[in-house]
CSV table of C-alpha atoms and ligand atoms in Angstrom, one decimal:
chain,number,residue,atom,x,y,z
A,1,MET,CA,88.3,77.6,56.2
A,2,SER,CA,91.6,77.3,57.6
A,3,VAL,CA,92.8,77.9,61.3
A,4,VAL,CA,96.2,78.2,63.1
A,5,VAL,CA,96.4,77.3,66.8
A,6,TYR,CA,99.5,78.0,69.0
A,7,ALA,CA,100.0,76.0,72.0
A,8,PRO,CA,102.6,77.2,74.6
A,9,ALA,CA,105.3,75.7,76.5
A,10,SER,CA,104.5,74.4,80.1
A,11,ILE,CA,106.4,73.3,83.4
A,12,GLY,CA,104.9,69.9,84.3
A,13,ASN,CA,105.1,69.5,88.1
A,14,VAL,CA,106.2,73.0,89.1
A,15,SER,CA,108.3,70.9,91.5
A,16,VAL,CA,105.5,70.6,94.2
A,17,GLY,CA,102.9,68.9,92.5
A,18,PHE,CA,104.3,65.7,90.6
A,19,ASP,CA,101.9,64.8,87.8
A,20,VAL,CA,99.1,67.1,89.2
A,21,LEU,CA,100.3,70.7,88.8
A,22,GLY,CA,101.4,72.4,85.7
A,23,ALA,CA,101.9,76.1,84.6
A,24,ALA,CA,101.8,77.6,81.0
A,25,VAL,CA,104.7,80.1,80.3
A,26,SER,CA,105.3,82.6,77.4
A,27,PRO,CA,108.6,84.9,77.1
A,28,ILE,CA,108.0,88.2,78.0
A,29,ASP,CA,109.9,89.5,74.7
A,30,GLY,CA,107.2,87.9,72.5
A,31,THR,CA,108.9,85.0,71.3
A,32,LEU,CA,106.7,82.0,70.4
A,33,LEU,CA,107.9,79.2,72.7
A,34,GLY,CA,105.5,76.5,71.5
A,35,ASP,CA,104.2,74.7,68.6
A,36,ARG,CA,101.6,75.8,65.7
A,37,VAL,CA,99.4,73.7,63.7
A,38,LEU,CA,97.5,74.8,60.7
A,39,ALA,CA,94.3,73.1,59.6
A,40,ALA,CA,93.2,73.8,56.2
A,41,GLU,CA,90.9,72.2,53.7
A,42,GLY,CA,92.6,69.0,52.4
A,43,GLU,CA,92.3,67.0,49.0
A,44,GLN,CA,92.4,63.6,50.8
A,45,SER,CA,91.0,62.7,54.3
A,46,PHE,CA,94.5,63.4,56.0
A,47,SER,CA,97.9,64.8,55.1
A,48,LEU,CA,100.7,66.1,57.5
A,49,ASN,CA,103.5,68.4,56.6
A,50,CYS,CA,106.0,69.5,59.0
A,51,VAL,CA,108.2,72.6,59.4
A,52,GLY,CA,109.8,74.6,62.0
A,53,ALA,CA,113.3,74.7,63.8
A,54,PHE,CA,112.9,71.1,65.2
A,55,VAL,CA,111.4,69.5,62.3
A,56,ASP,CA,114.6,67.3,62.0
A,57,LYS,CA,114.2,65.9,65.5
A,58,LEU,CA,110.6,64.5,64.5
A,59,PRO,CA,110.3,60.8,63.6
A,60,LYS,CA,110.7,60.4,59.9
A,61,GLN,CA,107.5,58.5,59.4
A,62,ALA,CA,104.1,60.8,59.4
A,63,GLU,CA,102.5,57.8,60.9
A,64,GLU,CA,104.8,58.1,64.0
A,65,ASN,CA,104.1,61.7,64.6
A,66,ILE,CA,101.7,62.2,67.4
A,67,VAL,CA,99.7,64.7,65.3
A,68,TYR,CA,98.7,61.7,63.1
A,69,ARG,CA,97.4,59.7,66.5
A,70,CYS,CA,95.6,63.0,67.3
A,71,TRP,CA,93.6,63.0,64.0
A,72,GLN,CA,92.8,59.3,64.4
A,73,VAL,CA,91.4,59.7,68.0
A,74,PHE,CA,89.7,63.0,67.0
A,75,ALA,CA,88.0,60.9,63.9
A,76,ARG,CA,87.0,58.1,66.5
A,77,GLU,CA,85.2,60.7,68.8
A,78,LEU,CA,83.4,62.4,65.7
A,79,ASP,CA,82.2,59.0,64.7
A,80,LYS,CA,80.9,58.4,68.1
A,81,LYS,CA,78.9,61.5,67.6
A,82,GLY,CA,77.7,60.8,64.3
A,83,VAL,CA,79.8,64.0,63.1
A,84,ALA,CA,81.2,63.9,59.7
A,85,LEU,CA,85.1,64.2,59.4
A,86,LYS,CA,86.3,66.8,56.8
A,87,PRO,CA,89.1,66.3,54.6
A,88,VAL,CA,92.0,68.1,56.3
A,89,ALA,CA,95.7,69.1,55.5
A,90,LEU,CA,97.7,69.6,58.7
A,91,THR,CA,100.8,71.5,59.1
A,92,LEU,CA,102.8,71.2,62.3
A,93,GLU,CA,105.5,74.0,63.0
A,94,LYS,CA,107.7,72.1,65.5
A,95,ASN,CA,109.2,74.9,67.3
A,96,MET,CA,109.8,73.0,70.6
A,97,PRO,CA,113.0,70.6,71.4
A,98,ILE,CA,111.9,67.2,72.1
A,99,GLY,CA,112.8,65.6,75.6
A,100,SER,CA,113.3,69.3,76.8
A,101,GLY,CA,110.9,69.3,79.9
A,102,LEU,CA,109.1,72.1,78.2
A,103,GLY,CA,106.0,70.0,77.4
A,104,SER,CA,107.0,69.6,73.8
A,105,SER,CA,104.9,66.6,72.8
A,106,ALA,CA,101.9,68.5,74.5
A,107,CYS,CA,102.4,71.6,72.3
A,108,SER,CA,101.9,69.4,69.2
A,109,ILE,CA,99.0,67.5,70.8
A,110,VAL,CA,97.2,70.6,72.2
A,111,ALA,CA,97.7,72.5,69.0
A,112,ALA,CA,96.6,69.6,66.7
A,113,LEU,CA,93.6,68.7,68.6
A,114,ASP,CA,92.5,72.2,69.3
A,115,ALA,CA,93.0,73.1,65.6
A,116,LEU,CA,91.1,70.2,64.5
A,117,ASN,CA,88.1,70.9,66.7
A,118,ARG,CA,87.9,74.4,65.6
A,119,PHE,CA,88.3,73.2,61.9
A,120,HIS,CA,85.1,71.2,62.5
A,121,TYR,CA,83.3,74.0,64.5
A,122,GLN,CA,83.9,72.9,67.7
A,123,PRO,CA,82.0,69.2,68.1
A,124,LEU,CA,83.9,68.5,71.1
A,125,ASP,CA,83.7,70.5,74.5
A,126,GLU,CA,86.7,71.5,76.5
A,127,THR,CA,86.7,68.4,78.7
A,128,GLU,CA,86.1,65.9,76.0
A,129,LEU,CA,89.2,67.6,74.1
A,130,LEU,CA,91.3,67.6,77.2
A,131,ALA,CA,90.5,64.1,77.8
A,132,LEU,CA,91.9,63.1,74.5
A,133,MET,CA,94.9,65.2,74.8
A,134,GLY,CA,95.5,63.3,78.0
A,135,GLU,CA,95.2,60.1,76.1
A,136,MET,CA,97.6,61.1,73.6
A,137,GLU,CA,100.5,62.2,76.3
A,138,ALA,CA,99.9,59.0,77.9
A,139,GLU,CA,100.7,57.1,74.6
A,140,ILE,CA,104.0,59.0,74.4
A,141,SER,CA,105.0,59.1,78.1
A,142,GLY,CA,103.8,55.7,79.1
A,143,SER,CA,101.4,56.9,81.8
A,144,LEU,CA,98.5,59.2,82.0
A,145,HIS,CA,99.4,62.8,83.3
A,146,TYR,CA,97.7,66.0,82.4
A,147,ASP,CA,100.2,68.3,84.0
A,148,ASN,CA,101.4,69.5,80.6
A,149,VAL,CA,98.3,69.3,78.4
A,150,ALA,CA,96.0,71.0,81.0
A,151,PRO,CA,98.0,74.3,81.3
A,152,CYS,CA,99.1,74.2,77.7
A,153,TYR,CA,95.4,74.0,76.5
A,154,LEU,CA,93.8,76.1,79.3
A,155,GLY,CA,96.5,78.4,80.4
A,156,GLY,CA,98.0,79.6,83.9
A,157,LEU,CA,98.6,77.2,86.7
A,158,GLN,CA,96.5,74.4,86.5
A,159,PHE,CA,95.7,71.5,89.4
A,160,MET,CA,94.4,68.1,88.3
A,161,VAL,CA,91.5,67.4,90.4
A,162,GLU,CA,90.1,64.4,88.3
A,163,GLU,CA,86.9,64.2,90.1
A,164,LEU,CA,83.2,64.8,89.4
A,165,GLY,CA,83.9,65.0,85.8
A,166,ILE,CA,86.6,67.6,86.2
A,167,ILE,CA,90.0,67.0,84.7
A,168,SER,CA,91.7,70.2,85.8
A,169,GLN,CA,90.9,73.5,87.6
A,170,SER,CA,93.0,77.0,87.4
A,171,VAL,CA,94.7,77.9,90.6
A,172,PRO,CA,95.4,81.8,91.3
A,173,CYS,CA,99.0,82.6,91.1
A,174,PHE,CA,101.1,85.6,91.4
A,175,ASP,CA,101.2,88.0,88.5
A,176,ASP,CA,104.5,89.7,89.4
A,177,TRP,CA,106.5,86.5,89.3
A,178,TYR,CA,109.0,86.1,86.5
A,179,TRP,CA,109.8,82.5,85.5
A,180,VAL,CA,113.4,82.0,83.9
A,181,MET,CA,113.3,78.8,81.7
A,182,ALA,CA,116.7,77.4,80.8
A,183,TYR,CA,117.0,74.5,78.3
A,184,PRO,CA,120.6,73.4,78.1
A,185,GLY,CA,120.1,71.7,74.8
A,186,ILE,CA,120.2,68.0,75.7
A,187,LYS,CA,117.6,65.5,75.7
A,188,VAL,CA,116.2,63.6,78.7
A,189,PRO,CA,113.1,61.5,77.3
A,190,THR,CA,110.0,61.7,79.7
A,191,ALA,CA,109.5,57.9,79.9
A,192,GLU,CA,113.1,57.3,80.8
A,193,ALA,CA,112.9,59.9,83.6
A,194,ARG,CA,109.8,58.5,84.8
A,195,ALA,CA,111.3,55.0,84.7
A,196,ILE,CA,114.1,55.7,87.4
A,197,LEU,CA,111.5,56.9,89.9
A,198,PRO,CA,110.8,54.8,93.0
A,199,SER,CA,107.6,52.7,93.0
A,200,GLN,CA,107.2,53.3,96.6
A,201,TYR,CA,108.0,56.3,99.0
A,202,ARG,CA,109.0,56.6,102.7
A,203,ARG,CA,106.4,57.8,105.0
A,204,GLN,CA,108.2,61.0,105.9
A,205,ASP,CA,108.5,61.9,102.1
A,206,VAL,CA,105.0,61.2,101.7
A,207,ILE,CA,104.0,63.7,104.6
A,208,ALA,CA,106.6,66.2,103.4
A,209,HIS,CA,105.0,66.1,99.8
A,210,GLY,CA,101.6,66.5,101.3
A,211,ARG,CA,102.4,69.6,103.4
A,212,TYR,CA,104.4,71.3,100.4
A,213,LEU,CA,101.7,70.8,98.0
A,214,GLY,CA,98.9,71.7,100.4
A,215,GLY,CA,100.7,74.7,101.6
A,216,PHE,CA,101.5,75.8,98.1
A,217,ILE,CA,97.9,75.8,97.0
A,218,HIS,CA,96.6,77.2,100.3
A,219,ALA,CA,99.2,80.0,99.9
A,220,CYS,CA,98.2,80.8,96.2
A,221,HIS,CA,94.6,81.3,97.4
A,222,SER,CA,95.4,83.2,100.4
A,223,GLU,CA,97.8,85.5,98.2
A,224,GLN,CA,101.0,84.6,100.5
A,225,PRO,CA,103.9,84.7,97.4
A,226,ALA,CA,106.6,84.4,100.2
A,227,LEU,CA,105.0,81.3,101.6
A,228,ALA,CA,104.2,79.9,98.2
A,229,ALA,CA,107.7,80.3,97.1
A,230,LYS,CA,109.2,78.4,100.2
A,231,MET,CA,106.7,75.6,99.4
A,232,ILE,CA,108.0,75.0,95.9
A,233,LYS,CA,110.1,71.8,96.8
A,234,ASP,CA,110.2,68.4,95.2
A,235,VAL,CA,110.6,65.3,97.2
A,236,VAL,CA,109.2,62.8,94.5
A,237,ALA,CA,111.2,63.3,91.6
A,238,GLU,CA,114.1,65.8,92.1
A,239,PRO,CA,116.3,63.7,94.3
A,240,TYR,CA,116.3,61.0,91.6
A,241,ARG,CA,116.4,63.1,88.4
A,242,GLU,CA,118.9,65.6,89.5
A,243,ARG,CA,121.8,63.2,88.4
A,244,LEU,CA,120.3,63.3,84.6
A,245,LEU,CA,120.8,67.3,84.5
A,246,PRO,CA,124.4,68.1,84.6
A,247,GLY,CA,125.3,71.4,86.5
A,248,PHE,CA,121.8,71.6,88.1
A,249,GLY,CA,122.8,71.7,91.6
A,250,ASN,CA,125.4,74.6,90.9
A,251,ALA,CA,122.8,76.6,88.8
A,252,ARG,CA,120.0,76.2,91.6
A,253,GLN,CA,122.7,77.6,94.4
A,254,TYR,CA,123.6,80.5,92.0
A,255,ALA,CA,120.0,81.2,91.4
A,256,LEU,CA,119.2,81.5,95.1
A,257,GLU,CA,121.9,83.5,96.1
A,258,ALA,CA,121.3,86.0,93.3
A,259,GLY,CA,117.9,86.6,94.7
A,260,ALA,CA,115.5,84.0,93.2
A,261,LEU,CA,112.5,82.9,95.1
A,262,ALA,CA,112.6,79.1,94.3
A,263,SER,CA,114.1,77.0,91.3
A,264,GLY,CA,113.3,73.5,90.1
A,265,ILE,CA,113.1,71.1,87.4
A,266,SER,CA,110.7,71.8,84.7
A,267,GLY,CA,108.8,68.6,83.9
A,268,SER,CA,111.1,65.6,83.6
A,269,GLY,CA,114.1,68.2,82.7
A,270,PRO,CA,116.6,69.0,81.7
A,271,THR,CA,115.1,72.4,81.5
A,272,MET,CA,115.3,74.2,84.9
A,273,PHE,CA,112.8,76.9,86.1
A,274,THR,CA,113.6,79.8,88.4
A,275,VAL,CA,110.9,81.9,89.9
A,276,CYS,CA,111.7,85.8,90.7
A,277,ASP,CA,109.5,88.7,91.6
A,278,ASP,CA,112.3,91.2,90.3
A,279,LEU,CA,112.9,91.7,86.6
A,280,GLU,CA,116.6,92.8,87.0
A,281,VAL,CA,117.2,89.6,89.0
A,282,ALA,CA,115.5,87.6,86.4
A,283,LYS,CA,117.5,88.9,83.8
A,284,ARG,CA,120.8,88.6,85.7
A,285,ILE,CA,120.1,84.9,86.4
A,286,ALA,CA,119.1,84.3,82.7
A,287,ARG,CA,122.6,85.6,81.6
A,288,TRP,CA,124.2,83.3,84.2
A,289,LEU,CA,122.3,80.3,82.9
A,290,GLN,CA,123.1,81.2,79.2
A,291,ASP,CA,126.7,81.2,80.1
A,292,HIS,CA,126.9,78.2,82.8
A,293,TYR,CA,123.8,76.2,82.1
A,294,VAL,CA,123.2,76.1,78.4
A,295,GLN,CA,125.7,73.3,77.1
A,296,ASN,CA,125.4,73.7,73.3
A,297,GLU,CA,123.6,75.9,70.4
A,298,GLU,CA,120.3,74.4,70.7
A,299,GLY,CA,119.9,75.5,74.2
A,300,PHE,CA,118.3,78.6,75.2
A,301,VAL,CA,117.0,80.7,78.2
A,302,HIS,CA,113.8,82.9,78.2
A,303,VAL,CA,112.3,85.0,81.0
A,304,CYS,CA,108.9,84.2,80.9
A,305,ARG,CA,105.5,85.0,82.6
A,306,LEU,CA,102.7,82.7,83.1
A,307,ASP,CA,100.6,82.2,80.0
A,308,GLY,CA,97.1,82.9,81.3
A,309,GLN,CA,95.5,82.2,77.9
A,310,GLY,CA,96.8,78.8,76.8
A,311,SER,CA,96.3,77.6,73.3
A,312,LYS,CA,95.1,80.3,70.8
A,313,VAL,CA,94.3,81.1,67.3
A,314,THR,CA,96.9,83.1,65.7
A,315,GLY,CA,95.2,83.4,62.3
A,316,SER,CA,94.6,81.5,59.3
A,317,GLU,CA,98.2,81.0,57.7
A,318,LEU,CA,101.4,80.1,59.1
B,1,LIG,N1,104.9,66.0,67.2
B,1,LIG,C1,105.6,65.7,68.2
B,1,LIG,N2,106.3,66.1,69.0
B,1,LIG,C2,107.0,65.9,70.1
B,1,LIG,N3,107.3,64.6,70.1
B,1,LIG,C3,106.7,63.5,69.3
B,1,LIG,C4,106.1,64.2,68.4
B,1,LIG,N4,105.4,63.2,67.5
B,1,LIG,C5,106.2,62.2,68.0
B,1,LIG,N5,107.1,62.4,69.1
B,1,LIG,C6,107.9,61.4,69.8
B,1,LIG,O1,107.3,61.6,71.2
B,1,LIG,C7,108.2,61.4,72.1
B,1,LIG,C8,108.6,62.5,73.1
B,1,LIG,O2,109.5,62.5,73.9
B,1,LIG,P1,109.3,63.2,75.4
B,1,LIG,O3,110.5,62.8,76.0
B,1,LIG,O4,107.8,62.8,75.9
B,1,LIG,O5,109.1,64.8,74.8
B,1,LIG,P2,108.7,66.1,75.8
B,1,LIG,O6,108.9,65.7,77.3
B,1,LIG,O7,109.5,67.1,75.3
B,1,LIG,O8,107.1,66.2,75.3
B,1,LIG,C9,109.6,61.2,71.3
B,1,LIG,O9,110.0,60.0,71.1
B,1,LIG,C10,109.3,61.9,70.0
B,1,LIG,O10,110.0,61.3,68.7
B,2,LIG,N1,104.6,64.9,85.4
B,2,LIG,C1,105.6,64.6,84.2
B,2,LIG,C2,105.8,66.0,83.5
B,2,LIG,C3,106.8,65.5,82.2
B,2,LIG,O1,107.0,66.8,81.4
B,2,LIG,P1,107.9,66.9,80.3
B,2,LIG,O2,107.8,68.2,79.8
B,2,LIG,O3,109.4,66.3,80.6
B,2,LIG,O4,107.3,66.0,79.1
B,2,LIG,C4,106.8,63.9,84.7
B,2,LIG,O5,107.6,64.6,85.7
B,2,LIG,O6,107.4,63.0,84.2
């Protein structure tokens, strides 16, 4: 038995919901913007092989790869349930740049744990698996936040409720929105981008944050796209992180003047996202960002839609 799982890129925060809102995205041209993991019968308890465009950016030691930690915590959970662990040979196809704001580590975590679970005929339920994914993301970034792993695993726009035994629930969004994702090709480690944030906020910022997040979720549920777009504002992270993103202010200004509904930092950056409801506008902005926001040959721009599915099986071979 072998299985390949693909896990898509995600937009942490979506500007308006720091650590509690996230969206999975996939390019409209069919490009696989995400990692894949193959789980196959192994000759020893565990082995890991890494391939893909960004394989050189991974830690050199297999034990430092988050996929190895995923296998360890998965084994721990199976042990608790008295389920036998099968010898497994994992292959990680690392397609996602690291420190990009596209949920790169989440892609590896979700693809690895989903593949391991399927390889063992699903001994863990969705919530148990998502809790493990959060545990792995916390190890990497220094604090627990589900806003990448939840949409990456479950798809669509996800809000972290974290009550009543529920980690995340889906929020209805607007099917005609395009999400232009522009990665400039430089690295911003998530842990560093979190460390520069204030530990306390002014009352006026707390009130504004509540109004924007509440207003956004309300507008999504009441099908008011114009109001929802107006509410995509970040008073928690963007004012402090913007200085880590050369050209972000200009790019956002251009996008809004060109007809975008909203723009913001994807996750902890440096990727920026831009929301449009017109494909021609989205493509024009994508071309401009390719010329003016991308800084080197590792950068890229994709016009995306929300990925309603999240992680998925793409076959039994890479
Ligand atoms: N499979 C993996 N994918 C991505 N990062 C990994 C992986 N395994 C280990 N890492 C390490 O985890 C850290 C991820 O950095 P982070 O800034 O959180 O990336 P991102 O925001 O793109 O998820 C890096 O230090 C990287 O070397
Ligand atoms: N809520 C987190 C999201 C980090 O996303 P990443 O893609 O940069 O890992 C944060 O803003 O710190």
